[in-house]
Amino acid sequence: MYLVTVVGNGLIILAIGLDIHLHTPMYLFLANLSFADISSSSTSVPKMLINIQTKSQSISYEGCITQMYFSIVFVVIDNFLLGVMAYDRFVAICHPLNYTIIMHSRFCLLLTVCPWILSNGVALTHTLLANQLVFCNHNTIQHFFCDLAPLLKLSCSDAMINELMKFIVGLSVITFPFALILFSYVRIIRDILRISSTEGKWKAFSTCGSHLTVVILFYGTIVGVYFFPSSTHPEDTDKIGAVLFTVVTPMMNPFIYSLRNKDMKGALRKLINKRHFFPLMS
């Protein structure tokens, strides 16, 4: 599953980078999402595979905090990028004539850079607060990687501030992108319903169908794991949710975006043909 995630998302990044027809805002954001998906899986899965192979379940404190930091970074980036991609689809469908004016290069760069800055700020906040906690006696994390929730459960000092910040920051991080997604799709659906022909409606909806599928998959798992306090749900819920958004969702994204997108399928076909062509030339 990890190899499929890396290869699938890597092919999407390569296809977008090499095909000049895909140098548009939508595919810029998709390339960033694919990179974030590779990175999200890479923060936990390789270490997990090493642990399984060596039959050693240990990790250093520094390694654990580092793993937690980057896992938060890439989950938050995914969240913001899904909001940005929803806004891009809203502009493309509801304001097609002004699309190039609204989504100009500087604005797209801003929409790409901001999620990275904000996600690192969120991760740094949680990491600095986690460093203030005291860990004693039991040092077994009931998880397959160092996630924030199981770390808070493991602390033998008062983690109330950490739990409060997890709720406040988590609420802020989820609310703004989700509100942007909700606003965008309400406007998109309203405009699609105004189209008279069934073919026109389907064509308009198909441009954002892939994104909507990923949004449902992402938010369906992330809210239950990070939005509620650690004590309110069983340990297995954290593990199942974490597997879904660190392993399953990143693996599914390339299939969702490539199978439902003609431009993406065409670019991937060209890329694969090139890979077969160059060895023959040599």
GROMACS .gro file of C-alpha atoms in nm:
model
  282
    1MET     CA    1   0.000   0.000   0.000
    2TYR     CA    2   0.288   0.234   0.078
    3LEU     CA    3   0.455   0.163  -0.258
    4VAL     CA    4   0.126   0.225  -0.440
    5THR     CA    5   0.093   0.556  -0.253
    6VAL     CA    6   0.445   0.673  -0.342
    7VAL     CA    7   0.435   0.554  -0.705
    8GLY     CA    8   0.079   0.674  -0.770
    9ASN     CA    9   0.125   1.021  -0.622
   10GLY     CA   10   0.477   1.044  -0.768
   11LEU     CA   11   0.340   0.976  -1.118
   12ILE     CA   12   0.080   1.250  -1.073
   13ILE     CA   13   0.352   1.501  -0.974
   14LEU     CA   14   0.569   1.396  -1.270
   15ALA     CA   15   0.279   1.406  -1.516
   16ILE     CA   16   0.178   1.756  -1.402
   17GLY     CA   17   0.536   1.880  -1.409
   18LEU     CA   18   0.613   1.744  -1.758
   19ASP     CA   19   0.283   1.823  -1.933
   20ILE     CA   20   0.259   2.196  -2.010
   21HIS     CA   21  -0.120   2.165  -2.058
   22LEU     CA   22  -0.152   2.080  -1.689
   23HIS     CA   23   0.030   2.394  -1.570
   24THR     CA   24  -0.292   2.540  -1.433
   25PRO     CA   25  -0.399   2.632  -1.075
   26MET     CA   26  -0.607   2.316  -1.029
   27TYR     CA   27  -0.316   2.085  -1.111
   28LEU     CA   28  -0.068   2.299  -0.913
   29PHE     CA   29  -0.281   2.237  -0.604
   30LEU     CA   30  -0.320   1.869  -0.695
   31ALA     CA   31   0.060   1.829  -0.724
   32ASN     CA   32   0.097   1.984  -0.377
   33LEU     CA   33  -0.171   1.749  -0.241
   34SER     CA   34   0.009   1.449  -0.392
   35PHE     CA   35   0.339   1.558  -0.236
   36ALA     CA   36   0.166   1.605   0.101
   37ASP     CA   37   0.012   1.256   0.069
   38ILE     CA   38   0.351   1.096   0.000
   39SER     CA   39   0.502   1.284   0.294
   40SER     CA   40   0.210   1.201   0.526
   41SER     CA   41   0.252   0.827   0.465
   42SER     CA   42   0.631   0.855   0.487
   43THR     CA   43   0.619   0.997   0.840
   44SER     CA   44   0.478   0.675   0.984
   45VAL     CA   45   0.465   0.378   0.744
   46PRO     CA   46   0.842   0.321   0.681
   47LYS     CA   47   0.911   0.320   1.057
   48MET     CA   48   0.618   0.084   1.110
   49LEU     CA   49   0.751  -0.152   0.840
   50ILE     CA   50   1.099  -0.147   0.998
   51ASN     CA   51   0.944  -0.227   1.337
   52ILE     CA   52   0.757  -0.524   1.186
   53GLN     CA   53   1.070  -0.651   1.007
   54THR     CA   54   1.311  -0.613   1.301
   55LYS     CA   55   1.047  -0.705   1.561
   56SER     CA   56   1.156  -0.399   1.759
   57GLN     CA   57   0.886  -0.154   1.863
   58SER     CA   58   1.112   0.116   2.008
   59ILE     CA   59   1.152   0.479   1.905
   60SER     CA   60   1.358   0.754   2.067
   61TYR     CA   61   1.187   1.047   2.238
   62GLU     CA   62   1.335   1.289   1.979
   63GLY     CA   63   1.223   1.060   1.696
   64CYS     CA   64   0.874   1.038   1.846
   65ILE     CA   65   0.835   1.417   1.877
   66THR     CA   66   0.971   1.464   1.522
   67GLN     CA   67   0.728   1.207   1.386
   68MET     CA   68   0.439   1.380   1.566
   69TYR     CA   69   0.543   1.720   1.428
   70PHE     CA   70   0.551   1.611   1.063
   71SER     CA   71   0.235   1.400   1.089
   72ILE     CA   72   0.048   1.712   1.209
   73VAL     CA   73   0.208   1.926   0.936
   74PHE     CA   74   0.092   1.706   0.649
   75VAL     CA   75  -0.256   1.637   0.786
   76VAL     CA   76  -0.315   2.013   0.826
   77ILE     CA   77  -0.173   2.082   0.477
   78ASP     CA   78  -0.417   1.829   0.328
   79ASN     CA   79  -0.698   2.004   0.509
   80PHE     CA   80  -0.609   2.352   0.379
   81LEU     CA   81  -0.535   2.231   0.025
   82LEU     CA   82  -0.879   2.067   0.000
   83GLY     CA   83  -1.030   2.406   0.090
   84VAL     CA   84  -0.816   2.584  -0.169
   85MET     CA   85  -0.907   2.327  -0.437
   86ALA     CA   86  -1.278   2.372  -0.359
   87TYR     CA   87  -1.243   2.749  -0.407
   88ASP     CA   88  -1.063   2.690  -0.737
   89ARG     CA   89  -1.352   2.472  -0.861
   90PHE     CA   90  -1.601   2.737  -0.746
   91VAL     CA   91  -1.427   3.007  -0.950
   92ALA     CA   92  -1.393   2.776  -1.254
   93ILE     CA   93  -1.761   2.676  -1.258
   94CYS     CA   94  -1.934   2.989  -1.126
   95HIS     CA   95  -1.706   3.255  -1.279
   96PRO     CA   96  -1.549   3.088  -1.587
   97LEU     CA   97  -1.497   3.413  -1.781
   98ASN     CA   98  -1.306   3.572  -1.492
   99TYR     CA   99  -1.116   3.257  -1.393
  100THR     CA  100  -0.775   3.364  -1.529
  101ILE     CA  101  -0.816   3.712  -1.378
  102ILE     CA  102  -0.910   3.584  -1.029
  103MET     CA  103  -0.670   3.286  -1.021
  104HIS     CA  104  -0.364   3.478  -1.138
  105SER     CA  105  -0.012   3.348  -1.069
  106ARG     CA  106   0.058   3.555  -0.756
  107PHE     CA  107  -0.272   3.461  -0.595
  108CYS     CA  108  -0.213   3.092  -0.675
  109LEU     CA  109   0.134   3.113  -0.523
  110LEU     CA  110  -0.017   3.269  -0.210
  111LEU     CA  111  -0.281   2.993  -0.191
  112THR     CA  112  -0.004   2.733  -0.225
  113VAL     CA  113   0.245   2.879   0.026
  114CYS     CA  114  -0.003   2.975   0.302
  115PRO     CA  115  -0.107   2.614   0.384
  116TRP     CA  116   0.259   2.518   0.434
  117ILE     CA  117   0.326   2.813   0.666
  118LEU     CA  118   0.006   2.767   0.868
  119SER     CA  119   0.051   2.390   0.903
  120ASN     CA  120   0.405   2.432   1.038
  121GLY     CA  121   0.273   2.692   1.285
  122VAL     CA  122   0.004   2.450   1.408
  123ALA     CA  123   0.252   2.163   1.440
  124LEU     CA  124   0.504   2.383   1.622
  125THR     CA  125   0.238   2.491   1.873
  126HIS     CA  126   0.147   2.130   1.960
  127THR     CA  127   0.513   2.019   1.966
  128LEU     CA  128   0.624   2.296   2.204
  129LEU     CA  129   0.333   2.219   2.437
  130ALA     CA  130   0.407   1.843   2.422
  131ASN     CA  131   0.768   1.915   2.522
  132GLN     CA  132   0.640   2.061   2.849
  133LEU     CA  133   0.472   1.733   2.949
  134VAL     CA  134   0.629   1.479   3.183
  135PHE     CA  135   0.639   1.114   3.071
  136CYS     CA  136   0.709   0.857   3.343
  137ASN     CA  137   0.650   0.491   3.432
  138HIS     CA  138   0.454   0.355   3.132
  139ASN     CA  139   0.621   0.445   2.804
  140THR     CA  140   0.422   0.226   2.566
  141ILE     CA  141   0.227   0.422   2.305
  142GLN     CA  142  -0.099   0.251   2.215
  143HIS     CA  143  -0.060   0.333   1.849
  144PHE     CA  144   0.147   0.244   1.541
  145PHE     CA  145   0.313   0.589   1.535
  146CYS     CA  146   0.363   0.891   1.761
  147ASP     CA  147   0.038   1.075   1.716
  148LEU     CA  148  -0.076   1.366   1.934
  149ALA     CA  149  -0.375   1.195   2.100
  150PRO     CA  150  -0.193   0.881   2.229
  151LEU     CA  151   0.098   1.096   2.348
  152LEU     CA  152  -0.138   1.306   2.560
  153LYS     CA  153  -0.285   0.987   2.708
  154LEU     CA  154   0.067   0.867   2.795
  155SER     CA  155   0.162   1.179   2.995
  156CYS     CA  156   0.160   1.153   3.374
  157SER     CA  157   0.137   1.533   3.410
  158ASP     CA  158  -0.168   1.753   3.359
  159ALA     CA  159  -0.239   1.771   2.984
  160MET     CA  160  -0.549   1.991   3.013
  161ILE     CA  161  -0.382   2.285   2.831
  162ASN     CA  162  -0.269   2.050   2.554
  163GLU     CA  163  -0.620   1.905   2.519
  164LEU     CA  164  -0.769   2.257   2.519
  165MET     CA  165  -0.524   2.374   2.250
  166LYS     CA  166  -0.589   2.059   2.048
  167PHE     CA  167  -0.959   2.144   2.053
  168ILE     CA  168  -0.922   2.520   1.983
  169VAL     CA  169  -0.652   2.490   1.714
  170GLY     CA  170  -0.823   2.182   1.567
  171LEU     CA  171  -1.154   2.368   1.552
  172SER     CA  172  -0.988   2.666   1.379
  173VAL     CA  173  -0.796   2.449   1.134
  174ILE     CA  174  -1.104   2.248   1.039
  175THR     CA  175  -1.365   2.527   1.042
  176PHE     CA  176  -1.214   2.767   0.787
  177PRO     CA  177  -1.133   2.515   0.509
  178PHE     CA  178  -1.459   2.327   0.570
  179ALA     CA  179  -1.658   2.652   0.555
  180LEU     CA  180  -1.480   2.739   0.230
  181ILE     CA  181  -1.561   2.393   0.089
  182LEU     CA  182  -1.925   2.420   0.201
  183PHE     CA  183  -1.965   2.770   0.054
  184SER     CA  184  -1.799   2.665  -0.273
  185TYR     CA  185  -2.017   2.354  -0.322
  186VAL     CA  186  -2.341   2.532  -0.231
  187ARG     CA  187  -2.266   2.787  -0.503
  188ILE     CA  188  -2.148   2.517  -0.747
  189ILE     CA  189  -2.461   2.302  -0.697
  190ARG     CA  190  -2.683   2.611  -0.731
  191ASP     CA  191  -2.520   2.702  -1.064
  192ILE     CA  192  -2.522   2.341  -1.192
  193LEU     CA  193  -2.897   2.312  -1.125
  194ARG     CA  194  -2.953   2.617  -1.345
  195ILE     CA  195  -2.801   2.437  -1.646
  196SER     CA  196  -3.084   2.315  -1.869
  197SER     CA  197  -2.926   2.009  -2.033
  198THR     CA  198  -2.847   1.688  -1.841
  199GLU     CA  199  -2.518   1.653  -2.031
  200GLY     CA  200  -2.415   2.004  -1.927
  201LYS     CA  201  -2.497   1.933  -1.564
  202TRP     CA  202  -2.296   1.609  -1.567
  203LYS     CA  203  -1.998   1.777  -1.737
  204ALA     CA  204  -1.995   2.058  -1.479
  205PHE     CA  205  -2.028   1.820  -1.184
  206SER     CA  206  -1.762   1.580  -1.318
  207THR     CA  207  -1.498   1.855  -1.287
  208CYS     CA  208  -1.539   1.858  -0.909
  209GLY     CA  209  -1.659   1.499  -0.844
  210SER     CA  210  -1.308   1.371  -0.768
  211HIS     CA  211  -1.241   1.651  -0.521
  212LEU     CA  212  -1.575   1.595  -0.345
  213THR     CA  213  -1.497   1.222  -0.306
  214VAL     CA  214  -1.161   1.302  -0.142
  215VAL     CA  215  -1.322   1.563   0.085
  216ILE     CA  216  -1.578   1.309   0.216
  217LEU     CA  217  -1.305   1.045   0.266
  218PHE     CA  218  -1.073   1.290   0.444
  219TYR     CA  219  -1.320   1.464   0.676
  220GLY     CA  220  -1.500   1.143   0.758
  221THR     CA  221  -1.189   1.014   0.937
  222ILE     CA  222  -1.004   1.326   1.055
  223VAL     CA  223  -1.286   1.481   1.261
  224GLY     CA  224  -1.344   1.176   1.479
  225VAL     CA  225  -0.975   1.133   1.560
  226TYR     CA  226  -0.861   1.494   1.623
  227PHE     CA  227  -1.171   1.695   1.701
  228PHE     CA  228  -1.281   1.522   2.022
  229PRO     CA  229  -1.084   1.481   2.350
  230SER     CA  230  -0.868   1.168   2.371
  231SER     CA  231  -1.068   1.018   2.660
  232THR     CA  232  -1.405   1.020   2.479
  233HIS     CA  233  -1.337   0.740   2.234
  234PRO     CA  234  -1.164   0.398   2.248
  235GLU     CA  235  -0.798   0.354   2.155
  236ASP     CA  236  -0.890   0.145   1.849
  237THR     CA  237  -1.081   0.442   1.703
  238ASP     CA  238  -0.758   0.644   1.691
  239LYS     CA  239  -0.574   0.359   1.522
  240ILE     CA  240  -0.841   0.286   1.262
  241GLY     CA  241  -0.886   0.656   1.183
  242ALA     CA  242  -0.510   0.710   1.159
  243VAL     CA  243  -0.470   0.413   0.922
  244LEU     CA  244  -0.744   0.556   0.701
  245PHE     CA  245  -0.598   0.905   0.664
  246THR     CA  246  -0.226   0.814   0.669
  247VAL     CA  247  -0.238   0.500   0.453
  248VAL     CA  248  -0.572   0.444   0.278
  249THR     CA  249  -0.667   0.801   0.173
  250PRO     CA  250  -0.322   0.890   0.028
  251MET     CA  251  -0.325   0.559  -0.163
  252MET     CA  252  -0.677   0.620  -0.300
  253ASN     CA  253  -0.622   0.983  -0.409
  254PRO     CA  254  -0.423   0.903  -0.730
  255PHE     CA  255  -0.695   0.657  -0.841
  256ILE     CA  256  -0.976   0.901  -0.761
  257TYR     CA  257  -0.814   1.191  -0.948
  258SER     CA  258  -0.674   0.995  -1.244
  259LEU     CA  259  -0.967   0.763  -1.321
  260ARG     CA  260  -1.222   1.048  -1.325
  261ASN     CA  261  -1.009   1.302  -1.512
  262LYS     CA  262  -0.945   1.278  -1.888
  263ASP     CA  263  -0.657   1.530  -1.885
  264MET     CA  264  -0.485   1.346  -1.602
  265LYS     CA  265  -0.531   1.008  -1.774
  266GLY     CA  266  -0.388   1.151  -2.096
  267ALA     CA  267  -0.085   1.298  -1.917
  268LEU     CA  268  -0.018   0.971  -1.732
  269ARG     CA  269  -0.045   0.778  -2.060
  270LYS     CA  270   0.212   1.009  -2.222
  271LEU     CA  271   0.442   0.972  -1.921
  272ILE     CA  272   0.423   0.591  -1.928
  273ASN     CA  273   0.482   0.587  -2.307
  274LYS     CA  274   0.790   0.805  -2.261
  275ARG     CA  275   0.925   0.568  -1.997
  276HIS     CA  276   0.888   0.279  -2.242
  277PHE     CA  277   1.029   0.480  -2.532
  278PHE     CA  278   1.355   0.603  -2.379
  279PRO     CA  279   1.493   0.257  -2.283
  280LEU     CA  280   1.438   0.145  -2.646
  281MET     CA  281   1.637   0.445  -2.770
  282SER     CA  282   1.930   0.361  -2.543
   0.00000   0.00000   0.00000
